[in-house]
Coordinates of C-alpha atoms in Angstrom, one line a residue:
M163 CA 15.8 -9.5 -2.0
K164 CA 16.0 -10.8 -5.5
I165 CA 12.5 -9.6 -6.4
I166 CA 13.4 -6.1 -5.0
V167 CA 16.6 -6.0 -7.2
K168 CA 14.5 -6.9 -10.3
I169 CA 12.3 -3.8 -9.8
I170 CA 15.3 -1.3 -9.6
S171 CA 16.9 0.3 -12.6
K172 CA 20.3 -1.4 -13.0
W173 CA 22.0 1.9 -13.8
K174 CA 20.7 3.5 -10.6
L175 CA 21.8 0.4 -8.6
L176 CA 25.3 0.5 -10.2
G177 CA 25.6 4.3 -9.4
F178 CA 24.5 3.7 -5.9
V179 CA 27.1 1.0 -5.3
I180 CA 29.9 3.1 -6.7
F181 CA 29.1 6.2 -4.7
A182 CA 28.4 4.0 -1.6
L183 CA 31.9 2.5 -1.8
L184 CA 33.5 5.9 -2.2
Y185 CA 31.5 7.5 0.5
S186 CA 32.3 4.7 2.9
C187 CA 35.9 6.0 3.0
Q188 CA 34.7 9.1 4.8
G189 CA 35.5 7.5 8.2
L190 CA 39.3 7.8 7.4
L191 CA 39.2 11.5 6.5
I192 CA 40.1 12.9 9.9
S193 CA 42.6 10.2 10.6
L194 CA 44.4 10.8 7.3
I195 CA 44.4 14.6 7.8
I196 CA 45.8 14.1 11.3
Q197 CA 48.6 12.0 10.0
M198 CA 49.2 14.3 7.1
A199 CA 49.4 17.3 9.5
G200 CA 52.0 15.5 11.6
S201 CA 54.4 15.5 8.6
V202 CA 53.8 19.1 7.5
D203 CA 56.6 21.6 8.1
I204 CA 54.9 24.4 9.9
E205 CA 57.7 26.8 8.8
N206 CA 56.8 26.1 5.2
R207 CA 53.8 28.2 4.3
G208 CA 53.5 26.7 0.8
M209 CA 53.3 23.2 2.3
I210 CA 50.6 24.3 4.8
A211 CA 48.6 25.8 1.9
I212 CA 48.8 22.6 -0.1
F213 CA 47.9 20.6 3.0
G214 CA 44.8 22.8 3.5
L215 CA 43.7 22.7 -0.1
L216 CA 44.2 18.9 -0.3
S217 CA 42.3 18.3 2.9
L218 CA 39.4 20.5 1.7
T219 CA 39.4 18.7 -1.7
F220 CA 39.1 15.3 0.1
F221 CA 36.1 16.6 2.1
I222 CA 34.3 18.1 -1.0
F223 CA 34.9 14.9 -3.0
I224 CA 33.6 12.6 -0.2
Y225 CA 30.5 14.7 0.5
I226 CA 29.7 15.0 -3.2
C227 CA 29.7 11.2 -3.2
M228 CA 27.5 11.2 -0.1
Y229 CA 25.0 13.6 -1.8
L230 CA 24.8 11.6 -5.1
N231 CA 24.5 8.3 -3.1
N232 CA 21.6 9.7 -1.1
V233 CA 19.9 11.1 -4.2
L234 CA 20.2 7.7 -5.9
L235 CA 18.9 5.9 -2.8
R236 CA 15.8 8.1 -2.6
S237 CA 15.2 7.6 -6.3
I238 CA 15.5 3.8 -5.9
I239 CA 13.1 3.8 -2.9
K240 CA 10.7 5.9 -4.8
E241 CA 10.8 3.5 -7.7
I242 CA 10.2 0.5 -5.4
N243 CA 7.4 2.2 -3.5
L244 CA 5.5 3.2 -6.7
F245 CA 5.9 -0.4 -8.0
I246 CA 4.5 -1.9 -4.8
S247 CA 1.6 0.7 -4.7
K248 CA 0.7 0.1 -8.3
K249 CA 0.6 -3.7 -7.9
A250 CA -1.3 -3.5 -4.6
L251 CA -4.0 -1.2 -6.2
S252 CA -4.3 -3.7 -9.2
L253 CA -4.6 -6.7 -6.9
F254 CA -7.1 -5.0 -4.6
A255 CA -9.3 -3.9 -7.6
D256 CA -9.1 -7.5 -8.9
K257 CA -10.2 -8.8 -5.5
R258 CA -7.0 -10.8 -5.0
L259 CA -6.1 -9.3 -1.7
E260 CA -8.0 -10.4 1.4
Y261 CA -7.9 -7.0 2.9
S262 CA -10.8 -4.9 4.2
A263 CA -10.9 -1.3 3.1
S264 CA -9.3 -0.1 6.3
E265 CA -6.6 -2.8 6.1
F266 CA -5.8 -1.8 2.5
N267 CA -5.7 1.9 3.5
S268 CA -3.3 0.9 6.3
F269 CA -1.1 -0.9 3.8
L270 CA -0.8 2.0 1.4
T271 CA -0.4 4.7 4.0
Q272 CA 1.4 3.0 6.9
D273 CA 3.0 -0.3 5.8
I274 CA 4.7 0.9 2.6
P275 CA 6.3 3.9 4.3
M276 CA 7.3 1.6 7.2
F277 CA 8.7 -0.9 4.7
W278 CA 11.1 1.6 3.2
K279 CA 12.0 3.3 6.5
E280 CA 12.6 0.2 8.5
Y281 CA 13.5 -2.4 5.8
L282 CA 14.7 -0.9 2.5
S283 CA 16.8 2.0 3.9
P284 CA 18.7 -0.1 6.4
L285 CA 19.2 -2.8 3.7
F286 CA 20.7 -0.3 1.2
L287 CA 22.8 1.3 3.9
Y288 CA 24.6 -2.0 4.7
P289 CA 27.1 -1.7 1.9
I290 CA 28.1 1.8 3.1
F291 CA 28.4 0.8 6.8
G292 CA 30.0 -2.6 6.0
T293 CA 32.7 -1.1 3.6
S294 CA 33.4 1.8 6.1
I295 CA 34.0 -0.8 8.8
L296 CA 36.3 -2.8 6.6
V297 CA 38.3 0.2 5.5
S298 CA 38.7 1.4 9.1
V299 CA 39.9 -2.1 10.2
M300 CA 42.4 -2.3 7.3
Y301 CA 43.8 1.2 8.3
L302 CA 44.1 0.3 12.0
V303 CA 45.9 -2.9 11.4
S304 CA 48.2 -1.3 8.8
Q305 CA 49.4 1.2 11.5
D306 CA 50.1 -1.4 14.2
V307 CA 48.8 -5.0 14.2
V308 CA 48.5 -5.4 18.0
V309 CA 47.0 -1.9 18.8
G310 CA 44.9 -2.0 15.6
L311 CA 43.4 -5.3 16.6
L312 CA 42.7 -4.0 20.1
F313 CA 40.8 -1.0 18.7
T314 CA 38.9 -3.3 16.3
I315 CA 38.0 -5.8 19.1
G316 CA 36.9 -2.9 21.3
G317 CA 34.6 -1.6 18.6
F318 CA 33.0 -4.9 18.0
L319 CA 32.2 -5.3 21.7
M320 CA 29.1 -3.2 20.9
I321 CA 27.5 -6.1 19.1
M322 CA 26.8 -7.9 22.4
P323 CA 23.7 -5.9 23.3
Q324 CA 22.2 -6.6 19.9
F325 CA 22.3 -10.3 20.5
V326 CA 21.1 -10.0 24.1
F327 CA 18.0 -8.0 23.1
H328 CA 17.3 -9.6 19.7
K329 CA 14.0 -11.3 20.6
L330 CA 12.7 -8.3 22.5
L331 CA 13.3 -6.0 19.5
K332 CA 11.5 -8.4 17.2
R333 CA 8.5 -8.7 19.6
R334 CA 8.2 -4.9 20.0
G335 CA 8.2 -4.4 16.2
E336 CA 5.4 -7.0 15.8
E337 CA 3.4 -5.4 18.6
L338 CA 3.7 -1.9 17.1
S339 CA 2.7 -3.1 13.6
K340 CA -0.4 -4.8 15.0
A341 CA -1.3 -1.8 17.1
R342 CA -1.0 0.5 14.1
E343 CA -3.4 -1.7 12.1
I344 CA -6.0 -1.8 14.9
S345 CA -5.8 2.0 15.5
L346 CA -6.2 2.9 11.8
A347 CA -9.1 0.5 11.4
N348 CA -11.0 2.0 14.3
I349 CA -10.2 5.6 13.2
T350 CA -11.6 4.8 9.7
D351 CA -14.7 3.2 11.2
F352 CA -15.2 6.2 13.5
S353 CA -15.0 8.8 10.7
A354 CA -17.1 6.7 8.3
G355 CA -19.8 5.9 10.8
I356 CA -19.9 9.1 12.7
D357 CA -23.6 9.8 11.9
T358 CA -24.6 6.3 13.2
I359 CA -22.5 6.9 16.3
V360 CA -24.0 10.4 17.0
S361 CA -27.6 9.4 16.3
N362 CA -27.3 6.6 18.8
R363 CA -25.8 8.9 21.4
A364 CA -22.7 6.7 21.5
D365 CA -20.2 9.4 20.7
Q366 CA -18.5 9.7 24.1
E367 CA -18.1 6.0 24.5
Y368 CA -17.0 5.5 20.9
C369 CA -14.5 8.4 21.2
Q370 CA -13.1 6.7 24.3
H371 CA -12.8 3.4 22.4
V372 CA -10.9 5.0 19.5
Y373 CA -8.8 7.0 22.0
D374 CA -7.9 3.7 23.7
T375 CA -6.7 2.2 20.4
I376 CA -4.6 5.3 19.7
D377 CA -3.2 5.0 23.3
Q378 CA -2.3 1.4 22.6
M379 CA -0.5 2.4 19.4
E380 CA 1.3 5.2 21.2
S381 CA 2.3 2.8 24.0
G382 CA 3.5 0.3 21.3
Q383 CA 5.7 3.1 19.8
Y384 CA 6.9 4.0 23.2
R385 CA 8.0 0.4 24.0
Y386 CA 9.4 0.0 20.5
Y387 CA 11.7 3.1 20.7
T388 CA 12.6 2.7 24.4
S389 CA 13.7 -0.9 23.6
H390 CA 16.0 0.6 20.9
N391 CA 17.2 3.1 23.4
L392 CA 18.0 0.4 25.9
V393 CA 20.2 -1.3 23.3
M394 CA 22.0 1.9 22.5
F395 CA 22.5 2.7 26.2
W396 CA 24.5 -0.5 26.8
T397 CA 26.6 0.3 23.7
G398 CA 27.9 3.5 25.5
P399 CA 30.0 2.0 28.2
L400 CA 31.3 -0.6 25.7
K401 CA 32.2 2.1 23.3
G402 CA 34.2 3.9 26.0
L403 CA 36.0 0.7 26.9
G404 CA 36.8 0.0 23.2
L405 CA 38.3 3.5 22.7
V406 CA 40.1 4.2 26.0
G407 CA 41.6 0.7 26.6
P408 CA 43.6 0.4 23.3
L409 CA 44.6 4.1 23.6
V410 CA 46.1 3.5 27.1
I411 CA 47.9 0.3 25.9
G412 CA 49.2 2.1 22.8
M413 CA 50.6 4.9 25.0
V414 CA 52.4 2.3 27.2
M415 CA 53.8 0.7 24.0
M416 CA 55.1 3.9 22.5
S417 CA 58.6 3.5 24.0
T418 CA 59.1 0.1 22.4
T419 CA 57.3 0.6 19.0
H420 CA 57.3 3.0 16.1
L421 CA 54.0 4.4 17.3
S422 CA 53.8 8.2 17.9
L423 CA 51.2 10.1 19.8
T424 CA 50.0 11.6 16.4
V425 CA 49.5 8.1 15.0
L426 CA 47.7 6.9 18.1
I427 CA 45.3 9.9 18.0
A428 CA 44.8 9.1 14.3
M429 CA 44.1 5.5 15.1
M430 CA 41.7 6.5 17.9
T431 CA 39.9 8.7 15.5
A432 CA 39.7 5.9 13.0
S433 CA 38.4 3.6 15.7
M434 CA 35.7 6.2 16.5
N435 CA 34.8 6.1 12.9
L436 CA 34.8 2.3 13.0
I437 CA 32.4 2.4 16.0
S438 CA 30.0 4.9 14.4
P439 CA 29.2 2.8 11.3
L440 CA 29.1 -0.3 13.4
Q441 CA 26.6 1.4 15.7
Q442 CA 24.5 2.4 12.6
L443 CA 24.9 -1.1 11.3
L444 CA 23.5 -2.5 14.6
E445 CA 20.6 0.0 14.5
A446 CA 19.9 -1.1 10.9
T447 CA 20.0 -4.7 11.9
S448 CA 17.6 -4.2 14.8
T449 CA 15.3 -2.2 12.5
L450 CA 15.3 -5.0 9.9
Q451 CA 14.4 -7.5 12.6
S452 CA 11.5 -5.4 13.8
A453 CA 10.2 -5.0 10.2
T454 CA 9.6 -8.7 9.7
V455 CA 5.8 -8.4 9.7
V456 CA 5.6 -5.5 7.2
K457 CA 8.3 -7.1 5.0
E458 CA 6.2 -10.3 4.7
K459 CA 3.1 -8.2 3.8
V460 CA 4.9 -6.5 1.0
L461 CA 6.6 -9.6 -0.3
N462 CA 3.3 -11.4 -0.3
I463 CA 2.0 -8.8 -2.7
L464 CA 5.2 -8.7 -4.9
L465 CA 5.2 -12.5 -5.2
K466 CA 1.7 -12.6 -6.6
E467 CA 1.5 -13.1 -10.3
D468 CA 0.9 -9.9 -12.3
I469 CA -2.6 -9.3 -13.5
K470 CA -2.8 -9.8 -17.3
R471 CA -6.1 -8.4 -18.4
E472 CA -6.6 -8.7 -22.1
E473 CA -8.1 -5.7 -23.9
V474 CA -11.6 -6.4 -25.1
S475 CA -11.7 -6.1 -28.9
E476 CA -14.9 -8.0 -29.5
T477 CA -18.1 -6.1 -30.2
F478 CA -20.9 -7.6 -28.0
P479 CA -24.6 -7.7 -28.8
T480 CA -26.9 -5.0 -27.3
T481 CA -28.6 -7.6 -25.1
L482 CA -27.8 -11.1 -23.9
G483 CA -29.8 -13.8 -22.3
I484 CA -28.8 -15.4 -19.0
S485 CA -28.6 -19.2 -18.6
I486 CA -28.3 -20.7 -15.1
K487 CA -28.1 -24.5 -15.1
N488 CA -27.9 -26.7 -12.0
V489 CA -26.0 -24.1 -9.9
S490 CA -25.2 -25.0 -6.3
K491 CA -23.3 -22.9 -3.8
K492 CA -22.8 -22.8 0.0
Y493 CA -20.9 -20.8 2.6
A494 CA -19.5 -23.2 5.2
D495 CA -22.6 -25.3 6.1
K496 CA -25.2 -22.8 4.8
I497 CA -26.7 -23.7 1.4
I498 CA -27.2 -20.6 -0.7
F499 CA -28.2 -22.2 -4.0
D500 CA -29.4 -25.9 -4.2
D501 CA -29.2 -27.0 -7.9
I502 CA -31.1 -24.0 -9.3
S503 CA -31.8 -23.6 -13.0
V504 CA -33.2 -20.4 -14.5
S505 CA -33.4 -19.0 -18.0
M506 CA -33.8 -15.3 -18.8
E507 CA -34.4 -14.1 -22.3
A508 CA -32.3 -11.4 -23.9
G509 CA -33.9 -7.9 -23.5
N510 CA -36.2 -9.0 -20.7
R511 CA -36.8 -7.1 -17.5
V512 CA -36.5 -9.6 -14.6
L513 CA -37.1 -9.0 -10.9
L514 CA -35.3 -11.0 -8.2
T515 CA -36.7 -10.9 -4.7
G516 CA -36.4 -12.8 -1.5
A517 CA -35.5 -12.4 2.2
S518 CA -32.2 -11.0 3.3
G519 CA -29.5 -13.7 3.1
S520 CA -31.4 -15.7 0.4
G521 CA -28.6 -15.2 -2.1
K522 CA -29.6 -12.3 -4.3
S523 CA -26.4 -10.4 -3.9
T524 CA -24.4 -13.6 -4.2
L525 CA -26.0 -14.2 -7.6
F526 CA -25.0 -10.7 -8.7
H527 CA -21.4 -11.4 -7.7
I528 CA -21.5 -14.6 -9.8
L529 CA -23.0 -12.9 -12.8
T530 CA -20.2 -10.2 -12.8
G531 CA -17.5 -12.9 -12.6
D532 CA -16.4 -11.8 -9.1
D533 CA -17.4 -15.1 -7.6
R534 CA -16.4 -18.3 -9.4
D535 CA -16.7 -20.6 -6.4
Y536 CA -19.8 -22.6 -7.3
D537 CA -20.9 -25.8 -9.0
G538 CA -23.0 -25.8 -12.2
E539 CA -23.0 -23.7 -15.3
I540 CA -23.7 -20.0 -15.9
C541 CA -23.4 -18.3 -19.2
F542 CA -24.8 -15.5 -21.3
L543 CA -26.3 -16.2 -24.7
D544 CA -26.8 -14.1 -27.8
R545 CA -29.8 -14.6 -30.2
H546 CA -27.7 -17.1 -32.2
G547 CA -26.8 -19.3 -29.2
K548 CA -23.2 -18.0 -28.8
Q549 CA -22.1 -18.3 -25.2
Y550 CA -20.1 -15.8 -23.1
A551 CA -18.7 -16.3 -19.6
P552 CA -19.8 -13.9 -16.8
S553 CA -17.6 -10.8 -16.7
H554 CA -17.7 -7.1 -15.9
D555 CA -17.1 -6.6 -19.7
L556 CA -20.7 -7.8 -20.2
V557 CA -22.4 -6.6 -17.1
S558 CA -23.1 -3.1 -15.6
V559 CA -24.0 -2.9 -12.0
I560 CA -26.1 -0.1 -10.4
H561 CA -25.4 -0.3 -6.7
Q562 CA -27.9 0.4 -3.9
K563 CA -25.6 2.9 -2.3
P564 CA -23.7 4.7 -5.0
Y565 CA -20.3 6.0 -3.9
I566 CA -19.6 9.6 -4.7
F567 CA -15.9 10.4 -5.0
K568 CA -14.5 13.6 -3.8
G569 CA -13.9 15.3 -7.1
T570 CA -15.6 17.0 -10.0
L571 CA -18.8 15.9 -11.7
R572 CA -16.7 14.9 -14.7
T573 CA -14.4 12.6 -12.8
N574 CA -17.3 11.1 -10.8
V575 CA -18.9 9.9 -14.1
S576 CA -15.7 9.2 -16.2
L577 CA -13.8 7.6 -13.2
Y578 CA -10.7 8.9 -14.9
Q579 CA -11.3 6.9 -18.0
N580 CA -10.8 8.5 -21.4
H581 CA -14.3 9.7 -22.1
N582 CA -14.8 13.0 -23.8
D583 CA -16.8 15.9 -22.3
N584 CA -19.5 15.7 -24.9
D585 CA -20.4 12.1 -24.2
I586 CA -20.4 12.8 -20.4
R587 CA -22.7 15.8 -21.0
K588 CA -25.1 13.7 -23.1
V589 CA -25.5 11.0 -20.4
L590 CA -26.0 13.6 -17.7
Q591 CA -28.8 15.1 -19.9
R592 CA -30.4 11.7 -20.2
V593 CA -30.5 11.3 -16.5
Q594 CA -31.7 14.9 -16.1
L595 CA -28.7 16.0 -14.0
W596 CA -27.1 18.4 -16.5
D597 CA -29.4 21.4 -15.6
E598 CA -29.8 20.4 -12.0
L599 CA -26.0 20.7 -11.4
G600 CA -25.5 23.9 -13.2
Q601 CA -24.3 22.6 -16.5
D602 CA -20.8 22.5 -15.0
L603 CA -18.6 19.4 -15.4
D604 CA -16.1 21.0 -12.9
Y605 CA -18.8 21.2 -10.2
Y606 CA -17.2 19.7 -7.1
L607 CA -18.9 16.8 -5.4
D608 CA -18.1 15.6 -1.8
G609 CA -21.0 13.2 -1.2
N610 CA -22.9 15.8 0.9
N611 CA -24.1 18.2 -1.7
L612 CA -26.3 15.7 -3.6
S613 CA -29.7 14.2 -2.8
G614 CA -30.2 10.4 -2.8
G615 CA -32.0 10.6 -6.1
Q616 CA -29.1 12.6 -7.6
M617 CA -26.6 10.1 -6.4
M618 CA -28.5 7.3 -8.0
K619 CA -28.7 9.3 -11.3
I620 CA -24.9 9.6 -11.3
E621 CA -24.6 5.9 -10.8
I622 CA -27.0 5.3 -13.8
A623 CA -25.0 7.9 -15.8
R624 CA -21.9 5.8 -15.2
A625 CA -23.7 2.8 -16.6
L626 CA -25.0 4.7 -19.6
L627 CA -21.5 5.9 -20.4
R628 CA -20.4 2.3 -20.5
P629 CA -23.3 0.3 -22.1
R630 CA -23.3 -3.4 -21.4
P631 CA -25.7 -6.2 -22.7
I632 CA -26.7 -7.0 -19.1
L633 CA -27.7 -4.5 -16.4
L634 CA -27.9 -5.4 -12.8
A635 CA -29.7 -3.1 -10.4
D636 CA -29.4 -3.7 -6.6
E637 CA -32.3 -2.1 -4.5
I638 CA -31.8 1.1 -6.4
T639 CA -35.1 2.7 -5.2
A640 CA -35.2 1.4 -1.6
A641 CA -34.1 4.7 -0.1
L642 CA -36.0 7.0 -2.5
D643 CA -39.4 8.6 -2.3
K644 CA -42.1 7.5 -4.8
Q645 CA -41.5 10.4 -7.3
N646 CA -37.7 9.8 -7.4
A647 CA -38.2 6.0 -7.5
D648 CA -40.6 6.3 -10.5
E649 CA -38.1 8.6 -12.2
I650 CA -35.2 6.2 -11.6
H651 CA -37.2 3.2 -12.8
K652 CA -38.2 5.0 -16.0
L653 CA -34.5 5.7 -16.7
L654 CA -33.6 2.1 -15.9
F655 CA -36.2 0.5 -18.1
S656 CA -35.3 2.8 -21.0
Q657 CA -32.0 1.0 -21.4
P658 CA -31.6 -1.5 -24.3
A659 CA -30.3 -4.3 -22.2
T660 CA -31.3 -7.3 -20.3
I661 CA -32.2 -6.0 -16.8
L662 CA -32.1 -8.0 -13.7
E663 CA -33.3 -6.0 -10.6
I664 CA -33.2 -6.8 -6.9
A665 CA -36.2 -5.3 -5.1
H666 CA -38.6 -5.9 -2.2
K667 CA -41.2 -3.4 -3.3
F668 CA -42.3 -3.7 -6.9
H669 CA -45.1 -3.7 -9.4
Q670 CA -45.1 -7.2 -11.0
D671 CA -46.6 -6.0 -14.3
E672 CA -43.4 -4.0 -15.0
Y673 CA -41.4 -7.2 -15.4
E674 CA -41.5 -10.1 -17.8
K675 CA -40.4 -12.4 -15.0
V676 CA -40.4 -12.3 -11.2
Y677 CA -38.3 -14.8 -9.4
I678 CA -38.2 -15.5 -5.6
L679 CA -35.2 -16.9 -3.9
K680 CA -36.2 -19.1 -1.0
N681 CA -34.4 -21.9 0.9
G682 CA -31.8 -22.3 -1.8
K683 CA -34.4 -22.6 -4.6
V684 CA -35.7 -20.2 -7.3
L685 CA -39.5 -19.9 -7.5
E686 CA -41.3 -18.1 -10.3
S687 CA -44.0 -15.8 -9.2
N688 CA -47.3 -16.0 -11.1

């Protein structure tokens, strides 16, 4: 809870507490009005008018407090949700969250809304419900100690079902959270892989599989809410007992105490307003218990250290050499690199080839700084011998399957960074896309209105807009015809950078060096 409080504006929190305390008195409104009505002289029209205006003023004041309290609560929740979302996005981009794409989507779209609905909201409503209960108890006891305590005890009888069904509610909440994750993951896979599914004539079976996961999620929701309803069902009879019992006893005691029927009715009304916040408090408690899993997910993100990425102020050379010395790496028992050493001169064009699983992509991840789990030394060298550590600040990557974002040509190249239109237009001209796409930076791309070659040109344009000393190209011509492949290679080799390319089909004379990864070793091709 401390970390949540740190996120919130202290002024908003103070305002919320003040209005929550004032609004919590609303449970006594009707009781006080009933008692006031009992002392009004019905023959005195002026007194009746004052009573009416005063009662209306109380209502307006209390519900103004309610409105302001709810506005502040929504503002606080918005502040917290945005903070969590921003931190999660940064951690995922920095590869510090062990989430798949579907799990991360689920966290942003399902878990965060569930966190505020089933954890934050109940948590912030506790002061209102708790104070409302306290005020009602104080009022009841002040009217008559015995009858007031009976009404109070009767109200608290409703807590019993909460304790009885505690474990069931917690289990149902965990089951629902897991079912939601599985369903979203399968829906995401289905929509992303629909072409593969249809081409293999597996659409009916795969649809049934996704439907089954949705069915499991809906069944989980059904069990979750019916469990809540079961708890609330048992509170009904206890609620009746808590109201009717003390009322009957109070009526019996009227002849021997100062109690009047008006006071008893006012006390019963106050008791009803004691039961209502108590019931809401119980619902909030059960909701909090069922939100344990999602709460732990959110807190796990909030407790991670903030990412402090220093701005790069240094000007790097146009090209850098690559030095790999005695590097070893393995996954579980599989050796990827076995004490390899390779030197690549600045400005060279180097090809890296080898069978699938030989470590080509792993080496790329190491060179970008994404993977630091290896033994040995890797650094980049300028022409004067100055060393630089692997980092995305020094390396551009052209991926085998470029991702085209749903948006304009401008945003697909700029990726929302602050690049001016003139620079974007120039790189699009260099990759010969400016005329092909109608000389329109606002041209909308959806991933389906571009050819494979055009997608690769956009990926190269992204690299051209952000020149780095080292350029990594991962199977960039594998899915292209010869004409497009030759055009892409011409663009690639025109860059003033050290180029390391992964490829299986190649012309050896286009490169200064060709290395083959095999059995954890690096062999130079002659």
